[in-house]
């Protein structure tokens, strides 16, 4: 069971991913359920639960707060009002499992239980087969997709300039190479650090950590281009999103 948190009105997780990007990042785990919880009340969370219910191939859960906290850090949304909103979600077919997070009480949970009693749970949708990738934003490649533009300039074996910048540890300028590719329309960034005079694993980790702090680059998926399994494995530890290796 996987659950994420939309942190504010931007509609993104703490790492900066959209709902669909977050789902794409973790769908390979084939979880029993995938959901959203905390941070927002039912009014604010509704659109993101609706989106998740549309794209998730598994059961969907939702655990909203009892509204947003007031100036004293308390939650004012009463049990009956919250239950009415949750009932509307269930009637719309968004939910398989529902509960409450911050500010909800046994009274809230009981009211929600009564509100959804007898309603049909969400039916699992038929999702078209696609390659589903993500950085901070999703990239879905399906049967109808056109040419996919992969930026190859962040590759030490293919770009003399990039190799020089990495070997001289000019990582700020190396980031500019990646940024320019995204600005010019690259949908995926290929990164390769396989060079005999480089510690490929250390260089990859350092560069990916820097990219993760640059949302204008990190919004697209990263393609890890390496003949070394250790380099590929390190990427999974340091960078959000569903990559292509």
mmCIF file of C-alpha atoms in Angstrom:
data_model
loop_
_atom_site.group_PDB
_atom_site.id
_atom_site.type_symbol
_atom_site.label_atom_id
_atom_site.label_comp_id
_atom_site.label_asym_id
_atom_site.label_seq_id
_atom_site.Cartn_x
_atom_site.Cartn_y
_atom_site.Cartn_z
ATOM 1 C CA UNK A 1 0.000 0.000 0.000
ATOM 2 C CA UNK A 2 1.511 3.300 -1.161
ATOM 3 C CA UNK A 3 0.282 6.742 -0.151
ATOM 4 C CA UNK A 4 1.676 10.164 -0.991
ATOM 5 C CA UNK A 5 1.059 13.700 0.192
ATOM 6 C CA UNK A 6 0.171 16.719 -1.922
ATOM 7 C CA UNK A 7 1.786 19.428 0.154
ATOM 8 C CA UNK A 8 -0.042 22.590 -0.951
ATOM 9 C CA UNK A 9 -2.141 24.280 -3.614
ATOM 10 C CA UNK A 10 0.597 23.721 -6.201
ATOM 11 C CA UNK A 11 -0.652 20.132 -6.461
ATOM 12 C CA UNK A 12 2.805 18.626 -6.003
ATOM 13 C CA UNK A 13 4.433 16.262 -3.539
ATOM 14 C CA UNK A 14 7.233 17.391 -1.241
ATOM 15 C CA UNK A 15 9.783 16.272 -3.858
ATOM 16 C CA UNK A 16 7.979 18.413 -6.446
ATOM 17 C CA UNK A 17 6.204 15.728 -8.474
ATOM 18 C CA UNK A 18 2.699 16.041 -9.871
ATOM 19 C CA UNK A 19 0.185 13.336 -8.958
ATOM 20 C CA UNK A 20 0.670 11.452 -12.214
ATOM 21 C CA UNK A 21 4.468 11.712 -12.047
ATOM 22 C CA UNK A 22 4.353 10.352 -8.499
ATOM 23 C CA UNK A 23 2.207 7.438 -9.652
ATOM 24 C CA UNK A 24 4.458 6.715 -12.650
ATOM 25 C CA UNK A 25 7.482 6.670 -10.350
ATOM 26 C CA UNK A 26 6.101 3.844 -8.237
ATOM 27 C CA UNK A 27 3.658 1.891 -10.413
ATOM 28 C CA UNK A 28 6.376 -0.709 -11.098
ATOM 29 C CA UNK A 29 5.943 -1.854 -7.475
ATOM 30 C CA UNK A 30 2.505 -3.248 -8.413
ATOM 31 C CA UNK A 31 1.052 -2.106 -5.104
ATOM 32 C CA UNK A 32 -2.318 -3.327 -3.889
ATOM 33 C CA UNK A 33 -3.403 0.273 -3.337
ATOM 34 C CA UNK A 34 -2.176 3.725 -4.265
ATOM 35 C CA UNK A 35 -3.477 6.832 -2.548
ATOM 36 C CA UNK A 36 -3.153 10.326 -1.170
ATOM 37 C CA UNK A 37 -3.278 11.468 2.425
ATOM 38 C CA UNK A 38 -2.710 14.433 4.739
ATOM 39 C CA UNK A 39 -1.824 18.119 4.112
ATOM 40 C CA UNK A 40 -5.158 19.051 2.475
ATOM 41 C CA UNK A 41 -8.834 18.834 3.329
ATOM 42 C CA UNK A 42 -11.413 17.195 1.051
ATOM 43 C CA UNK A 43 -12.136 20.419 -0.866
ATOM 44 C CA UNK A 44 -8.493 20.886 -1.829
ATOM 45 C CA UNK A 45 -7.617 17.200 -2.270
ATOM 46 C CA UNK A 46 -10.565 16.257 -4.454
ATOM 47 C CA UNK A 47 -9.049 17.049 -7.861
ATOM 48 C CA UNK A 48 -5.912 15.031 -7.123
ATOM 49 C CA UNK A 49 -7.867 11.995 -5.920
ATOM 50 C CA UNK A 50 -9.959 12.257 -9.074
ATOM 51 C CA UNK A 51 -6.804 12.278 -11.202
ATOM 52 C CA UNK A 52 -5.357 9.297 -9.368
ATOM 53 C CA UNK A 53 -8.597 7.347 -9.787
ATOM 54 C CA UNK A 54 -8.367 7.933 -13.539
ATOM 55 C CA UNK A 55 -4.783 6.709 -13.992
ATOM 56 C CA UNK A 56 -4.244 4.062 -11.297
ATOM 57 C CA UNK A 57 -4.373 0.416 -12.334
ATOM 58 C CA UNK A 58 -4.793 -0.618 -8.697
ATOM 59 C CA UNK A 59 -7.195 0.285 -5.867
ATOM 60 C CA UNK A 60 -7.267 3.932 -4.765
ATOM 61 C CA UNK A 61 -7.207 5.188 -1.182
ATOM 62 C CA UNK A 62 -7.790 8.664 0.229
ATOM 63 C CA UNK A 63 -7.246 10.020 3.735
ATOM 64 C CA UNK A 64 -7.814 13.789 3.764
ATOM 65 C CA UNK A 65 -7.456 16.073 6.749
ATOM 66 C CA UNK A 66 -10.466 17.614 8.460
ATOM 67 C CA UNK A 67 -9.991 20.769 6.421
ATOM 68 C CA UNK A 68 -7.017 23.092 6.747
ATOM 69 C CA UNK A 69 -5.601 24.064 10.151
ATOM 70 C CA UNK A 70 -6.695 27.380 11.625
ATOM 71 C CA UNK A 71 -4.409 29.948 13.262
ATOM 72 C CA UNK A 72 -4.172 27.741 16.346
ATOM 73 C CA UNK A 73 -3.267 24.595 14.405
ATOM 74 C CA UNK A 74 -6.731 23.103 14.951
ATOM 75 C CA UNK A 75 -9.035 21.559 12.355
ATOM 76 C CA UNK A 76 -12.555 22.931 12.043
ATOM 77 C CA UNK A 77 -14.278 20.725 9.469
ATOM 78 C CA UNK A 78 -17.011 18.856 11.313
ATOM 79 C CA UNK A 79 -17.760 15.175 10.845
ATOM 80 C CA UNK A 80 -21.083 15.505 8.996
ATOM 81 C CA UNK A 81 -19.796 18.079 6.489
ATOM 82 C CA UNK A 82 -16.717 16.008 5.753
ATOM 83 C CA UNK A 83 -18.805 12.852 5.377
ATOM 84 C CA UNK A 84 -21.021 14.560 2.767
ATOM 85 C CA UNK A 85 -17.951 15.458 0.724
ATOM 86 C CA UNK A 86 -16.560 11.933 0.959
ATOM 87 C CA UNK A 87 -19.921 10.515 -0.112
ATOM 88 C CA UNK A 88 -19.758 12.651 -3.254
ATOM 89 C CA UNK A 89 -16.293 11.234 -4.005
ATOM 90 C CA UNK A 90 -17.612 7.701 -3.619
ATOM 91 C CA UNK A 91 -20.652 8.416 -5.798
ATOM 92 C CA UNK A 92 -18.306 9.770 -8.471
ATOM 93 C CA UNK A 93 -16.398 6.479 -8.427
ATOM 94 C CA UNK A 94 -13.106 7.785 -7.052
ATOM 95 C CA UNK A 95 -12.624 5.468 -4.081
ATOM 96 C CA UNK A 96 -11.875 1.938 -2.978
ATOM 97 C CA UNK A 97 -10.708 2.747 0.570
ATOM 98 C CA UNK A 98 -11.307 5.972 2.493
ATOM 99 C CA UNK A 99 -10.373 7.274 5.915
ATOM 100 C CA UNK A 100 -9.128 10.396 7.633
ATOM 101 C CA UNK A 101 -5.832 11.984 8.573
ATOM 102 C CA UNK A 102 -5.003 15.066 10.668
ATOM 103 C CA UNK A 103 -7.883 16.519 12.629
ATOM 104 C CA UNK A 104 -10.243 13.601 12.048
ATOM 105 C CA UNK A 105 -11.765 11.894 15.071
ATOM 106 C CA UNK A 106 -13.677 8.657 15.657
ATOM 107 C CA UNK A 107 -16.802 10.719 14.942
ATOM 108 C CA UNK A 108 -15.440 11.702 11.514
ATOM 109 C CA UNK A 109 -14.610 8.104 10.637
ATOM 110 C CA UNK A 110 -18.001 6.858 11.782
ATOM 111 C CA UNK A 111 -19.794 9.544 9.763
ATOM 112 C CA UNK A 112 -17.764 8.690 6.651
ATOM 113 C CA UNK A 113 -18.521 5.006 7.105
ATOM 114 C CA UNK A 114 -22.249 5.715 7.229
ATOM 115 C CA UNK A 115 -21.994 8.084 4.256
ATOM 116 C CA UNK A 116 -20.441 5.521 1.898
ATOM 117 C CA UNK A 117 -22.385 2.503 3.131
ATOM 118 C CA UNK A 118 -24.065 0.725 0.221
ATOM 119 C CA UNK A 119 -22.198 2.646 -2.474
ATOM 120 C CA UNK A 120 -20.278 0.693 -5.099
ATOM 121 C CA UNK A 121 -16.484 0.916 -4.861
ATOM 122 C CA UNK A 122 -14.433 2.245 -7.736
ATOM 123 C CA UNK A 123 -14.014 -0.162 -10.630
ATOM 124 C CA UNK A 124 -10.487 -0.719 -11.844
ATOM 125 C CA UNK A 125 -10.156 1.072 -15.203
ATOM 126 C CA UNK A 126 -8.724 -0.408 -18.368
ATOM 127 C CA UNK A 127 -5.537 1.589 -18.864
ATOM 128 C CA UNK A 128 -3.911 1.543 -22.339
ATOM 129 C CA UNK A 129 -0.473 -0.038 -22.452
ATOM 130 C CA UNK A 130 2.242 2.633 -22.474
ATOM 131 C CA UNK A 131 5.757 3.365 -21.348
ATOM 132 C CA UNK A 132 5.097 5.591 -18.338
ATOM 133 C CA UNK A 133 8.056 7.664 -17.192
ATOM 134 C CA UNK A 134 8.459 10.699 -14.994
ATOM 135 C CA UNK A 135 10.697 13.373 -13.676
ATOM 136 C CA UNK A 136 8.786 15.959 -11.722
ATOM 137 C CA UNK A 137 6.209 15.696 -14.514
ATOM 138 C CA UNK A 138 4.931 12.608 -16.348
ATOM 139 C CA UNK A 139 5.908 11.380 -19.792
ATOM 140 C CA UNK A 140 3.677 8.664 -21.264
ATOM 141 C CA UNK A 141 4.749 7.037 -24.515
ATOM 142 C CA UNK A 142 1.988 5.054 -26.184
ATOM 143 C CA UNK A 143 1.015 3.663 -29.561
ATOM 144 C CA UNK A 144 -0.037 7.094 -30.814
ATOM 145 C CA UNK A 145 3.038 8.933 -29.567
ATOM 146 C CA UNK A 146 5.174 10.675 -32.142
ATOM 147 C CA UNK A 147 8.955 11.116 -32.129
ATOM 148 C CA UNK A 148 10.423 11.266 -28.611
ATOM 149 C CA UNK A 149 13.271 13.753 -28.326
ATOM 150 C CA UNK A 150 16.127 12.445 -26.142
ATOM 151 C CA UNK A 151 18.838 14.972 -25.275
ATOM 152 C CA UNK A 152 22.259 13.327 -25.746
ATOM 153 C CA UNK A 153 24.613 16.193 -24.919
ATOM 154 C CA UNK A 154 25.043 15.193 -21.252
ATOM 155 C CA UNK A 155 27.087 12.209 -22.366
ATOM 156 C CA UNK A 156 30.853 12.107 -21.805
ATOM 157 C CA UNK A 157 31.350 9.621 -24.637
ATOM 158 C CA UNK A 158 29.451 11.742 -27.149
ATOM 159 C CA UNK A 159 30.173 15.328 -26.142
ATOM 160 C CA UNK A 160 33.730 16.602 -25.799
ATOM 161 C CA UNK A 161 32.451 19.744 -24.095
ATOM 162 C CA UNK A 162 30.449 17.871 -21.475
ATOM 163 C CA UNK A 163 33.329 15.458 -20.812
ATOM 164 C CA UNK A 164 35.681 18.393 -20.241
ATOM 165 C CA UNK A 165 33.264 20.087 -17.852
ATOM 166 C CA UNK A 166 32.815 16.917 -15.796
ATOM 167 C CA UNK A 167 36.534 16.119 -15.678
ATOM 168 C CA UNK A 168 37.256 19.710 -14.588
ATOM 169 C CA UNK A 169 34.404 19.462 -12.051
ATOM 170 C CA UNK A 170 32.608 22.430 -13.567
ATOM 171 C CA UNK A 171 29.235 21.030 -12.607
ATOM 172 C CA UNK A 172 27.396 24.338 -12.749
ATOM 173 C CA UNK A 173 28.284 24.674 -16.427
ATOM 174 C CA UNK A 174 27.454 21.006 -16.968
ATOM 175 C CA UNK A 175 23.980 21.673 -15.562
ATOM 176 C CA UNK A 176 23.582 24.445 -18.124
ATOM 177 C CA UNK A 177 24.133 21.844 -20.872
ATOM 178 C CA UNK A 178 21.260 19.778 -19.470
ATOM 179 C CA UNK A 179 19.066 22.841 -18.973
ATOM 180 C CA UNK A 180 19.569 24.015 -22.538
ATOM 181 C CA UNK A 181 18.475 20.641 -23.876
ATOM 182 C CA UNK A 182 15.220 20.781 -21.905
ATOM 183 C CA UNK A 183 14.609 24.361 -23.019
ATOM 184 C CA UNK A 184 15.148 23.247 -26.610
ATOM 185 C CA UNK A 185 12.510 20.531 -26.338
ATOM 186 C CA UNK A 186 14.223 17.397 -25.030
ATOM 187 C CA UNK A 187 11.603 15.138 -23.414
ATOM 188 C CA UNK A 188 14.212 12.847 -21.816
ATOM 189 C CA UNK A 189 17.796 13.613 -20.805
ATOM 190 C CA UNK A 190 20.430 10.941 -21.451
ATOM 191 C CA UNK A 191 23.326 10.978 -18.957
ATOM 192 C CA UNK A 192 26.500 8.960 -19.417
ATOM 193 C CA UNK A 193 29.614 9.141 -17.218
ATOM 194 C CA UNK A 194 31.458 6.066 -18.572
ATOM 195 C CA UNK A 195 34.955 7.384 -19.185
ATOM 196 C CA UNK A 196 38.210 5.714 -18.208
ATOM 197 C CA UNK A 197 39.578 8.698 -16.272
ATOM 198 C CA UNK A 198 36.360 9.293 -14.320
ATOM 199 C CA UNK A 199 34.876 7.680 -11.243
ATOM 200 C CA UNK A 200 31.631 7.102 -13.137
ATOM 201 C CA UNK A 201 29.596 6.183 -10.067
ATOM 202 C CA UNK A 202 30.663 9.238 -8.053
ATOM 203 C CA UNK A 203 30.223 11.577 -11.025
ATOM 204 C CA UNK A 204 26.746 10.203 -11.759
ATOM 205 C CA UNK A 205 25.591 10.547 -8.142
ATOM 206 C CA UNK A 206 26.918 14.087 -7.881
ATOM 207 C CA UNK A 207 25.354 15.209 -11.152
ATOM 208 C CA UNK A 208 21.980 13.602 -10.416
ATOM 209 C CA UNK A 209 21.879 15.196 -6.967
ATOM 210 C CA UNK A 210 22.485 18.576 -8.561
ATOM 211 C CA UNK A 211 19.777 17.983 -11.194
ATOM 212 C CA UNK A 212 17.296 17.042 -8.466
ATOM 213 C CA UNK A 213 17.669 20.574 -7.113
ATOM 214 C CA UNK A 214 16.939 22.151 -10.510
ATOM 215 C CA UNK A 215 13.203 21.786 -11.232
ATOM 216 C CA UNK A 216 13.523 23.254 -14.714
ATOM 217 C CA UNK A 217 15.725 20.255 -15.588
ATOM 218 C CA UNK A 218 14.283 17.634 -13.234
ATOM 219 C CA UNK A 219 10.808 17.995 -14.713
ATOM 220 C CA UNK A 220 11.769 15.524 -17.489
ATOM 221 C CA UNK A 221 12.759 11.861 -17.045
ATOM 222 C CA UNK A 222 16.413 10.868 -16.921
ATOM 223 C CA UNK A 223 17.873 8.098 -19.089
ATOM 224 C CA UNK A 224 20.838 6.476 -17.342
ATOM 225 C CA UNK A 225 23.267 5.439 -20.044
ATOM 226 C CA UNK A 226 25.949 3.142 -18.619
ATOM 227 C CA UNK A 227 27.536 -0.269 -19.075
ATOM 228 C CA UNK A 228 28.101 -0.480 -15.309
ATOM 229 C CA UNK A 229 25.348 -1.883 -13.098
ATOM 230 C CA UNK A 230 26.698 -0.039 -10.041
ATOM 231 C CA UNK A 231 26.215 3.274 -11.820
ATOM 232 C CA UNK A 232 22.657 2.383 -12.834
ATOM 233 C CA UNK A 233 21.811 1.203 -9.319
ATOM 234 C CA UNK A 234 23.067 4.391 -7.685
ATOM 235 C CA UNK A 235 20.656 6.425 -9.758
ATOM 236 C CA UNK A 236 17.703 4.753 -8.043
ATOM 237 C CA UNK A 237 18.971 5.928 -4.669
ATOM 238 C CA UNK A 238 19.358 9.617 -5.402
ATOM 239 C CA UNK A 239 16.841 10.761 -8.030
ATOM 240 C CA UNK A 240 13.040 10.942 -7.944
ATOM 241 C CA UNK A 241 11.019 9.773 -10.890
ATOM 242 C CA UNK A 242 10.707 6.737 -13.127
ATOM 243 C CA UNK A 243 13.838 6.502 -15.215
ATOM 244 C CA UNK A 244 14.743 4.693 -18.399
ATOM 245 C CA UNK A 245 18.005 2.696 -18.260
#
